[in-house]
């Protein structure tokens, strides 16, 4: 493999990792506040279709990204209204949100099938963005840099700020947080909205950057991978970053190995690699946890007030 | 007139219609034609092309017929329920448009002997079940000819879904045609292990381009690979429909499925009573497989060669699989001058020399 191919592989894997990283980061914050929203796939699809519809209609990818973020928030607010407002079951509601998102995005997107837009391009000028190896650093689009900045911001927010501490307290022990005067439901709603915003943005990365078009179920199950990634990362933003890029690397390697004709590995085995890697890491983490420590927020998925 | 039924409303619908008695053919009631799709009609690929056929029916017959479809039907027990739903709703001719609907179609057809069924891409027939398919490999031979002429690297990438005969024969037809132009031609295959995952299809295209392929062909459903080719400045071919809008520079041509002619003919036969079960495997000659207009980038020589292949196929003087033909392992599959039988094609599980799969 030449250096040029390695650079190209890295560009592909960064692009593959970014939407999963965004969606997973949003879900991580939601779950840190004690809310389990399984509707990530649905929210991503809402973001993907809204982003494409607005970008196509206005000709502005930036407006599309804003619309996608708002659409993700809107979908998350349906979830918040049902689970936090009316106390419905979070798992069932989350699954329903995914099914709703598939249907709603298909309905809204029906008029946009077969259209395309100019994709979101690199952030930096072509001198850097198209340079043979400088593009490793400068060749990405704005969302890739934004996702990395958000990982840092979320990490600092959760660990170093008072607001982050309160959010974690709500997720770890909602009753205690309530007893000392914090508005548990309001904080959980805000965390859910943040999760929806990033899921919407992650979804729009498909329809505006990766594959600039709308087609039904465009995200093809990436929302579920984002959910798994949160567990994989043990609810830590830094590990989430590693996990997302690892997933991107394994998925890209699978395709590169096939293209290079490494016929000593059966294609079926290569297709399994991302999932095998996930199982192996999950198993290793589970073994590590036996020696102490707990990763999941203690109140994850539990309604408040307890019924 | 049309009714859209999704899988989600199917159960409710089944409950509602099963209590209605079967009224049989009423005077002047529109003739019911039903469709079962494996994917969403919005996939812009396989299911979409069948839905275009359904729309052509509505345009042709207007109020004389009433069409309905169920999309996103999983291949398996779900399909039985979906097909039965259409049968009970009064459809008199039902098209089931994916290979995996074969057994469910046969099963439901036994329970509704008066209703006629048409199963796409299958091989099991009955008195009231006909099968139909298109000779896509003829289209592959044309685009393979274009690839042979247009590839400077002498190397094409091929994004394939699953190693079933339909896909394998497509790869072979493409490669044989390209090899006729350039004897050293190589075709690199990536098995995506999916019919539809746009992001993965795009990444597969990028991997093939990284490995030096400058023409991309695909047997998956979305236009994502074409978009990747457009971005990287290489050529590609559309799949199932003309995908020029997605890649105006990259798309050299596209294999276009056109079911409308067959659907219009079969519905007419079903209405006037001349419908008979049978097997139709239509190609370029029948208009079931079409080639999208060539891109301006296609060189005059490539254009002429591709037209020659099309003419030869239509006239019956050229068969994409003509001996002498050896597979990758050197086994003789066709003797000199011999052409592949339909049976051989429908069971193909070997690759011709020069294919890296």
XYZ file of C-alpha atoms in Angstrom:
664
model
C 0.000 0.000 0.000
C 1.372 3.358 -0.951
C 1.260 6.486 1.194
C -1.328 8.028 -1.125
C -3.682 5.132 -0.487
C -3.146 5.376 3.258
C -3.990 9.085 3.187
C -7.077 8.332 1.126
C -8.118 5.571 3.517
C -7.849 7.963 6.440
C -10.009 10.541 4.660
C -12.671 7.879 4.009
C -12.619 6.583 7.548
C -12.875 10.057 9.086
C -15.929 10.705 6.939
C -17.432 7.351 7.903
C -16.796 7.972 11.614
C -18.136 11.532 11.830
C -21.930 10.973 11.645
C -21.714 8.079 14.104
C -19.547 10.152 16.428
C -22.020 13.061 16.385
C -25.086 10.926 17.014
C -23.315 8.933 19.732
C -22.027 12.062 21.453
C -25.551 13.465 21.641
C -26.888 10.192 22.994
C -24.077 10.094 25.544
C -25.192 13.422 27.025
C -28.838 12.291 26.976
C -27.946 9.082 28.774
C -25.707 10.884 31.267
C -28.857 12.707 32.375
C -30.553 9.345 32.869
C -32.646 9.258 29.689
C -32.388 6.268 27.355
C -33.509 7.404 23.901
C -33.429 4.490 21.456
C -34.815 6.719 18.714
C -31.393 7.827 17.421
C -31.947 6.254 13.990
C -35.307 8.007 13.672
C -33.898 11.370 14.723
C -30.998 10.963 12.287
C -33.435 10.313 9.437
C -35.498 13.383 10.392
C -32.304 15.439 10.309
C -31.182 13.895 7.021
C -34.423 14.644 5.209
C -34.931 18.112 6.705
C -31.340 19.052 5.934
C -31.629 17.879 2.349
C -35.028 19.480 1.789
C -33.854 22.868 3.021
C -30.459 22.712 1.309
C -32.119 21.716 -1.968
C -34.814 24.367 -1.744
C -32.571 27.244 -0.664
C -29.292 26.187 -2.239
C -27.554 26.682 1.083
C -25.922 23.712 2.809
C -25.440 25.830 5.949
C -29.190 26.451 6.221
C -29.681 22.737 5.646
C -27.439 21.906 8.590
C -29.364 24.312 10.831
C -32.690 22.839 9.706
C -31.378 19.325 10.352
C -30.354 20.250 13.867
C -33.785 21.760 14.549
C -35.537 18.723 13.066
C -33.514 16.469 15.380
C -34.525 18.618 18.336
C -38.169 18.505 17.266
C -38.114 14.712 17.078
C -36.378 14.537 20.458
C -39.045 16.818 21.927
C -41.769 14.372 20.905
C -39.831 11.766 22.860
C -39.362 14.133 25.828
C -43.055 15.029 25.885
C -44.063 11.369 25.973
C -41.469 9.958 28.353
C -40.664 12.899 30.632
C -43.986 14.713 30.411
C -46.394 11.791 30.337
C -44.172 9.139 31.896
C -44.355 6.597 29.072
C -41.832 3.768 28.868
C -38.521 5.049 27.453
C -37.516 1.874 25.605
C -40.872 1.471 23.869
C -41.127 5.178 23.072
C -37.608 5.266 21.686
C -38.311 2.329 19.361
C -41.547 4.019 18.302
C -39.607 7.208 17.567
C -37.325 5.290 15.202
C -40.275 3.774 13.361
C -41.932 7.208 13.257
C -38.716 8.767 11.938
C -38.464 6.210 9.127
C -42.045 6.876 8.073
C -42.009 10.633 8.474
C -38.720 11.059 6.620
C -40.002 8.865 3.797
C -43.158 10.979 3.539
C -41.351 14.322 3.603
C -38.620 13.064 1.304
C -40.940 11.613 -1.360
C -40.686 14.775 -3.449
C -36.895 14.878 -3.199
C -36.035 11.402 -4.451
C -33.772 11.561 -7.484
C -32.503 15.089 -6.766
C -28.997 16.057 -5.767
C -27.116 19.059 -4.441
C -23.522 20.264 -4.340
C -22.002 18.459 -1.409
C -20.459 20.127 1.614
C -16.844 20.685 0.596
C -13.581 20.990 2.526
C -13.322 23.887 4.977
C -9.847 25.042 3.990
C -8.695 26.420 0.602
C -7.725 23.923 -2.066
C -3.992 24.621 -1.613
C -4.229 22.773 1.683
C -7.364 20.677 1.197
C -6.094 19.008 -1.984
C -2.442 18.765 -0.966
C -1.167 15.143 -1.178
C -0.549 14.804 2.560
C -1.515 18.107 4.196
C -5.093 17.081 3.449
C -4.794 14.570 6.251
C -5.272 17.558 8.548
C -6.785 20.242 6.315
C -8.812 18.241 3.800
C -11.967 17.657 5.846
C -15.268 19.503 5.827
C -16.444 21.762 8.639
C -18.547 19.072 10.311
C -15.526 16.830 10.901
C -13.745 19.613 12.809
C -16.979 20.544 14.574
C -17.458 16.951 15.758
C -13.922 16.862 17.199
C -14.441 20.211 18.949
C -17.734 18.966 20.349
C -16.044 15.880 21.837
C -13.653 18.172 23.691
C -16.437 20.546 24.721
C -18.706 17.764 26.013
C -15.818 16.168 27.869
C -14.917 19.443 29.581
C -18.577 20.232 30.244
C -19.255 16.920 31.959
C -16.077 16.815 34.025
C -15.087 20.406 34.692
C -18.254 22.489 34.928
C -20.880 22.889 37.584
C -23.669 22.421 35.025
C -22.048 19.167 33.918
C -21.906 17.981 37.484
C -25.617 18.716 37.945
C -26.456 16.877 34.734
C -24.542 13.832 35.922
C -26.201 14.038 39.334
C -29.614 13.917 37.677
C -28.532 10.792 35.803
C -26.942 9.099 38.811
C -29.544 9.859 41.460
C -32.571 11.820 40.338
C -34.222 11.801 43.758
C -31.210 13.315 45.500
C -30.809 15.940 42.800
C -34.466 16.794 43.158
C -34.164 16.933 46.965
C -31.440 19.555 46.796
C -33.504 21.675 44.479
C -32.585 20.835 40.878
C -35.325 20.633 38.278
C -34.796 17.061 37.120
C -37.293 17.041 34.261
C -36.108 20.349 32.827
C -32.493 19.188 32.866
C -33.435 15.866 31.298
C -35.440 17.643 28.608
C -32.469 19.856 27.779
C -30.150 16.829 27.580
C -32.640 15.026 25.322
C -32.835 18.084 23.069
C -29.036 18.171 22.800
C -29.069 14.488 21.843
C -31.665 15.195 19.171
C -29.692 18.136 17.791
C -26.529 16.081 17.308
C -28.455 13.098 15.903
C -30.100 15.437 13.396
C -26.729 16.892 12.454
C -25.244 13.394 12.124
C -28.127 12.374 9.868
C -27.656 15.445 7.708
C -24.001 14.495 7.264
C -25.269 11.642 5.086
C -27.634 13.686 2.936
C -25.406 16.772 2.634
C -21.815 15.496 2.690
C -21.345 11.715 2.304
C -24.024 10.933 -0.283
C -25.633 14.240 -1.288
C -29.149 12.974 -2.011
C -32.271 11.792 -0.283
C -33.335 8.157 -0.425
C -35.493 6.249 2.034
C -33.607 4.937 5.086
C -30.503 6.768 3.958
C -28.669 6.181 7.241
C -29.087 2.396 6.896
C -28.893 1.561 10.598
C -26.023 3.839 11.671
C -28.199 5.106 14.553
C -28.064 1.668 16.149
C -24.302 1.605 15.839
C -24.182 5.012 17.562
C -26.235 3.585 20.421
C -23.898 0.617 20.767
C -20.925 2.959 20.650
C -22.086 4.781 23.785
C -21.958 1.512 25.722
C -18.685 0.602 24.007
C -17.201 3.917 25.173
C -18.413 3.391 28.744
C -20.114 6.820 28.605
C -16.751 8.609 28.188
C -16.430 11.154 25.317
C -12.736 10.425 24.724
C -13.356 6.725 24.299
C -16.322 7.538 22.095
C -13.968 9.338 19.707
C -11.624 6.359 19.615
C -14.539 3.975 19.176
C -16.081 5.916 16.297
C -12.783 6.148 14.414
C -12.071 2.494 15.149
C -15.427 1.567 13.688
C -14.706 3.746 10.662
C -11.281 2.140 10.297
C -12.575 -1.418 10.462
C -15.412 -0.692 8.008
C -13.001 1.009 5.580
C -10.387 -1.714 5.966
C -13.011 -4.307 5.066
C -13.669 -2.595 1.725
C -10.004 -1.849 0.988
C -9.037 -5.462 1.639
C -11.691 -6.615 -0.815
C -10.598 -4.072 -3.425
C -6.965 -5.107 -2.993
C -8.020 -8.686 -3.626
C -6.947 -10.263 -0.354
C -8.706 -13.423 -1.316
C -7.326 -15.430 1.576
C -9.987 -13.796 3.725
C -13.525 -14.759 2.737
C -15.732 -11.728 1.943
C -18.262 -12.951 4.498
C -15.584 -12.807 7.204
C -14.610 -9.300 6.132
C -18.245 -8.226 6.273
C -18.359 -9.506 9.838
C -15.289 -7.615 11.051
C -16.988 -4.421 12.348
C -19.401 -6.487 14.394
C -16.797 -8.998 15.552
C -14.627 -6.098 16.710
C -17.573 -4.655 18.625
C -18.270 -7.956 20.372
C -14.605 -8.454 21.262
C -14.287 -4.969 22.769
C -17.574 -5.284 24.653
C -16.429 -8.610 26.087
C -13.074 -7.173 27.138
C -14.789 -4.229 28.789
C -17.195 -6.498 30.603
C -14.273 -8.582 31.901
C -12.511 -5.402 33.021
C -15.592 -4.217 34.856
C -15.641 -7.273 37.092
C -12.639 -5.879 38.846
C -14.746 -2.933 40.008
C -16.153 0.267 38.617
C -19.490 0.968 37.028
C -20.039 2.742 33.748
C -23.747 3.259 33.155
C -25.519 6.161 34.879
C -27.417 4.621 37.801
C -30.782 6.139 36.877
C -30.512 5.356 33.144
C -33.948 4.687 31.695
C -35.740 5.055 35.009
C -38.745 7.394 35.096
C -38.883 10.395 37.381
C -40.721 10.749 39.636
C -40.575 7.008 40.235
C -44.018 5.530 39.742
C -56.631 5.337 -8.722
C -54.182 3.833 -6.360
C -53.995 2.697 -2.796
C -50.830 2.747 -0.786
C -50.524 0.168 1.931
C -47.479 0.039 4.158
C -46.463 -2.901 6.257
C -47.451 -0.992 9.343
C -51.055 -0.579 8.300
C -51.154 -4.071 6.877
C -52.372 -5.834 10.008
C -55.227 -3.421 10.517
C -56.085 -3.673 6.841
C -55.998 -7.472 6.880
C -58.378 -7.528 9.812
C -60.773 -5.185 8.061
C -60.847 -6.892 4.690
C -60.905 -10.486 5.844
C -64.468 -10.055 7.062
C -65.640 -8.915 3.634
C -67.016 -11.668 1.419
C -65.252 -12.172 -1.869
C -67.633 -10.558 -4.297
C -65.993 -11.784 -7.467
C -65.917 -9.854 -10.691
C -68.600 -7.223 -10.796
C -69.751 -5.490 -13.889
C -67.768 -2.307 -14.572
C -65.766 -2.596 -11.365
C -62.180 -1.568 -12.127
C -59.754 -4.432 -12.692
C -57.536 -4.756 -9.607
C -53.784 -4.989 -10.116
C -51.544 -5.406 -7.065
C -47.808 -5.074 -6.544
C -45.526 -6.304 -3.762
C -42.209 -4.449 -3.426
C -39.219 -5.599 -1.399
C -37.881 -2.073 -0.849
C -39.288 1.410 -0.482
C -40.546 3.000 -3.722
C -38.275 5.891 -2.820
C -35.100 3.826 -3.256
C -34.653 5.167 -6.785
C -33.590 1.650 -7.710
C -35.224 -1.747 -8.154
C -38.572 -1.168 -6.430
C -38.789 2.291 -7.920
C -38.538 0.902 -11.459
C -41.390 -1.523 -10.768
C -43.439 1.362 -9.412
C -42.742 3.273 -12.619
C -44.272 0.257 -14.395
C -47.319 0.489 -12.154
C -47.690 4.177 -12.967
C -47.431 3.391 -16.679
C -50.354 0.975 -16.211
C -52.471 3.694 -14.642
C -51.645 6.031 -17.467
C -52.480 3.405 -20.081
C -55.773 2.115 -18.636
C -56.993 5.008 -16.453
C -60.209 4.162 -14.624
C -60.468 0.704 -16.136
C -58.013 -0.562 -13.539
C -57.262 0.052 -9.906
C -53.686 -0.486 -8.767
C -52.365 -0.912 -5.262
C -48.994 -1.777 -3.789
C -47.365 -2.799 -0.546
C -43.780 -1.647 -0.109
C -40.976 -2.751 2.227
C -42.234 -6.315 2.382
C -39.709 -8.659 3.974
C -38.942 -11.846 2.077
C -40.491 -14.636 4.157
C -43.670 -15.113 6.214
C -44.450 -11.389 6.010
C -44.710 -11.745 2.250
C -47.411 -14.423 2.529
C -49.516 -12.067 4.591
C -48.917 -9.157 2.234
C -49.771 -11.112 -0.918
C -52.879 -12.594 0.701
C -53.917 -9.094 1.719
C -53.913 -7.939 -1.898
C -55.715 -11.098 -3.021
C -58.437 -10.609 -0.424
C -58.760 -6.948 -1.296
C -59.970 -8.018 -4.732
C -56.900 -7.688 -6.941
C -57.139 -10.035 -9.904
C -53.549 -9.826 -11.074
C -50.697 -9.577 -8.579
C -47.043 -8.889 -9.357
C -44.533 -9.974 -6.700
C -41.277 -8.279 -7.550
C -38.424 -9.944 -5.685
C -36.744 -13.331 -5.877
C -37.489 -14.100 -2.222
C -41.246 -13.863 -2.820
C -41.159 -17.092 -4.846
C -42.430 -19.576 -2.256
C -44.908 -17.157 -0.684
C -46.361 -16.442 -4.150
C -46.773 -20.129 -4.941
C -48.338 -20.718 -1.530
C -50.920 -17.924 -1.817
C -51.601 -18.766 -5.479
C -52.781 -22.240 -4.418
C -55.362 -20.653 -2.112
C -56.639 -18.253 -4.773
C -56.811 -20.278 -8.011
C -58.892 -17.615 -9.791
C -56.380 -14.844 -9.206
C -53.389 -14.568 -11.518
C -49.879 -14.051 -10.173
C -46.648 -12.884 -11.768
C -43.378 -13.455 -9.940
C -40.280 -11.541 -10.998
C -36.892 -13.301 -11.247
C -38.102 -16.675 -9.982
C -38.327 -20.122 -11.582
C -41.362 -21.778 -9.952
C -44.533 -21.594 -11.981
C -48.127 -22.873 -11.687
C -51.347 -22.689 -13.697
C -51.965 -19.205 -12.279
C -48.358 -18.193 -11.593
C -46.160 -16.858 -14.383
C -42.551 -15.716 -14.040
C -40.722 -12.893 -15.739
C -37.262 -11.426 -15.649
C -35.032 -9.180 -17.692
C -31.774 -10.104 -19.396
C -29.735 -7.495 -17.578
C -26.552 -9.261 -18.651
C -27.184 -7.901 -22.162
C -26.976 -4.390 -20.765
C -23.858 -5.384 -18.839
C -22.234 -6.455 -22.097
C -22.873 -3.000 -23.547
C -21.486 -1.083 -20.573
C -18.557 -3.536 -20.372
C -17.719 -2.571 -23.955
C -17.803 1.104 -22.964
C -15.619 0.351 -19.917
C -13.055 -1.451 -22.056
C -12.752 1.582 -24.292
C -12.906 4.296 -21.661
C -10.666 2.869 -18.918
C -7.110 4.163 -19.209
C -5.955 1.944 -16.355
C -7.535 -1.117 -17.962
C -9.141 -1.827 -14.648
C -12.760 -1.536 -13.528
C -14.236 -1.710 -10.042
C -17.503 -3.586 -9.527
C -19.631 -3.136 -6.418
C -21.689 -6.289 -6.049
C -24.342 -7.252 -3.525
C -24.472 -11.020 -3.058
C -22.933 -13.886 -5.090
C -26.215 -15.132 -6.587
C -26.383 -16.216 -10.266
C -28.029 -12.937 -11.351
C -25.105 -10.921 -9.976
C -22.403 -13.386 -11.041
C -23.635 -13.450 -14.641
C -23.640 -9.643 -14.638
C -20.016 -9.491 -13.526
C -18.984 -12.057 -16.137
C -20.893 -10.385 -18.971
C -19.364 -7.014 -18.087
C -15.860 -8.421 -17.885
C -16.073 -10.514 -21.062
C -17.209 -7.473 -23.054
C -14.426 -5.286 -21.635
C -11.858 -8.016 -22.265
C -12.899 -8.200 -25.886
C -11.771 -4.568 -26.200
C -8.709 -4.845 -23.972
C -7.342 -8.386 -23.504
C -5.509 -7.388 -20.312
C -8.595 -5.917 -18.693
C -9.099 -6.509 -14.954
C -12.355 -6.328 -13.000
C -12.095 -5.957 -9.231
C -15.184 -6.923 -7.279
C -16.188 -5.710 -3.815
C -18.997 -7.640 -2.176
C -20.956 -5.041 -0.239
C -23.129 -7.785 1.324
C -26.131 -5.487 1.019
C -28.487 -4.287 -1.723
C -28.873 -0.896 -0.163
C -26.534 1.068 2.111
C -25.616 4.347 0.348
C -22.705 5.283 2.628
C -21.142 1.839 2.307
C -21.626 1.777 -1.451
C -19.865 5.149 -1.679
C -16.988 3.931 0.502
C -16.659 0.798 -1.612
C -16.373 2.969 -4.720
C -13.685 5.056 -3.038
C -11.732 1.926 -2.069
C -11.842 0.690 -5.670
C -10.713 4.076 -6.979
C -7.881 4.059 -4.404
C -6.799 0.714 -5.817
C -6.475 2.167 -9.292
C -9.857 1.499 -10.903
C -10.974 4.353 -13.150
C -14.377 2.941 -14.126
C -16.954 1.871 -11.538
C -19.868 -0.442 -12.171
C -22.346 -1.589 -9.575
C -25.010 -4.112 -8.778
C -26.367 -2.391 -5.698
C -29.328 -0.045 -5.608
C -28.341 3.510 -4.718
C -26.631 6.223 -6.805
C -24.027 6.742 -4.046
C -21.218 4.997 -5.955
C -21.810 7.286 -8.938
C -21.566 10.328 -6.686
C -18.252 9.069 -5.329
C -17.000 8.542 -8.895
C -18.104 12.044 -9.836
C -16.242 13.474 -6.843
C -13.046 11.597 -7.708
C -13.238 12.308 -11.422
C -13.606 8.749 -12.718
C -16.343 7.117 -14.824
C -19.248 5.008 -13.649
C -22.526 3.432 -14.786
C -26.053 3.914 -13.479
C -28.000 0.988 -12.160
C -31.715 0.236 -12.725
C -32.537 3.810 -13.736
C -30.834 6.739 -15.452
C -28.801 8.324 -12.656
C -27.322 11.131 -14.701
C -28.659 13.787 -12.308
C -26.368 12.397 -9.610
C -23.229 12.257 -11.710
C -23.490 14.282 -14.933
C -19.778 13.871 -15.756
C -19.158 10.384 -14.368
C -22.127 8.440 -15.732
C -21.154 7.034 -19.130
C -24.477 5.252 -19.493
C -26.908 3.311 -17.324
C -28.750 0.038 -17.530
C -32.393 1.016 -17.292
C -35.088 -1.476 -16.277
C -38.335 -0.851 -18.089
C -41.171 -3.101 -16.962
C -43.995 -0.949 -18.341
C -44.304 -2.706 -21.702
C -44.560 -6.125 -20.075
C -47.024 -4.926 -17.421
C -49.281 -3.238 -19.972
C -49.305 -6.372 -22.117
C -50.009 -8.758 -19.256
C -52.774 -6.639 -17.756
C -54.470 -6.455 -21.144
C -54.266 -10.251 -21.476
C -55.617 -10.724 -17.972
C -58.535 -8.417 -18.719
C -59.509 -10.024 -22.037
C -59.012 -13.572 -20.773
C -56.043 -14.549 -22.925
C -53.558 -14.570 -19.997
C -51.547 -17.766 -19.713
C -48.842 -18.819 -17.299
C -45.355 -18.897 -18.726
C -41.846 -17.583 -18.407
C -40.675 -14.411 -20.068
C -37.039 -13.413 -20.038
C -36.913 -10.169 -21.972
C -33.854 -8.255 -23.043
C -32.787 -5.237 -25.046
C -34.787 -6.496 -28.031
C -38.018 -6.552 -26.004
C -37.416 -3.101 -24.532
C -37.246 -4.526 -21.029
C -33.581 -3.568 -20.748
C -32.548 -0.176 -22.077
C -29.358 1.848 -22.120
C -29.413 5.454 -20.985
C -28.042 7.952 -23.558
C -24.233 7.897 -23.652
C -22.320 10.692 -21.982
C -20.626 13.224 -24.281
C -17.308 11.990 -22.906
C -17.788 8.612 -24.606
C -15.339 8.473 -27.501
C -16.629 7.862 -31.046
C -14.864 4.481 -31.113
C -16.453 3.405 -27.832
C -19.852 4.663 -28.993
C -19.630 2.717 -32.237
C -18.483 -0.456 -30.479
C -21.273 -0.261 -27.888
C -23.892 0.337 -30.580
C -22.484 -2.620 -32.484
C -22.942 -4.851 -29.422
C -26.522 -3.619 -28.964
C -27.331 -4.253 -32.615
C -25.769 -7.701 -32.483
C -27.768 -8.634 -29.391
C -31.030 -7.367 -30.927
C -30.353 -9.224 -34.181
C -29.420 -12.369 -32.280
C -26.016 -12.565 -33.934
C -24.137 -11.768 -30.749
C -24.496 -13.571 -27.416
C -22.527 -12.072 -24.504
C -21.554 -15.595 -23.456
C -19.998 -17.205 -26.486
C -17.238 -19.842 -26.361
C -14.502 -20.593 -26.131
C -14.947 -19.722 -22.486
C -12.900 -20.835 -19.529
C -13.524 -20.005 -15.887
C -10.939 -18.750 -13.386
C -9.764 -22.280 -12.611
C -9.243 -23.077 -16.266
C -12.264 -25.359 -16.617
C -13.762 -25.223 -20.097
C -17.331 -23.929 -19.741
C -18.249 -23.277 -23.354
C -16.692 -24.800 -26.461
C -15.645 -22.553 -29.334
C -18.709 -21.054 -30.975
C -21.103 -22.419 -28.361
C -23.426 -19.972 -26.564
C -24.638 -20.246 -22.994
C -28.089 -21.733 -22.484
C -30.602 -19.951 -20.268
C -30.264 -22.800 -17.792
C -26.509 -22.309 -17.588
C -26.981 -18.583 -17.040
C -29.559 -18.997 -14.313
C -27.256 -21.298 -12.366
C -23.967 -19.484 -12.942
C -21.634 -19.706 -9.964
C -18.189 -19.357 -11.582
C -16.128 -16.379 -12.687
C -14.362 -15.878 -15.977
C -10.613 -15.375 -16.017
C -9.511 -11.846 -15.118
C -12.236 -11.239 -12.536
C -10.927 -10.631 -9.050
C -13.862 -11.660 -6.847
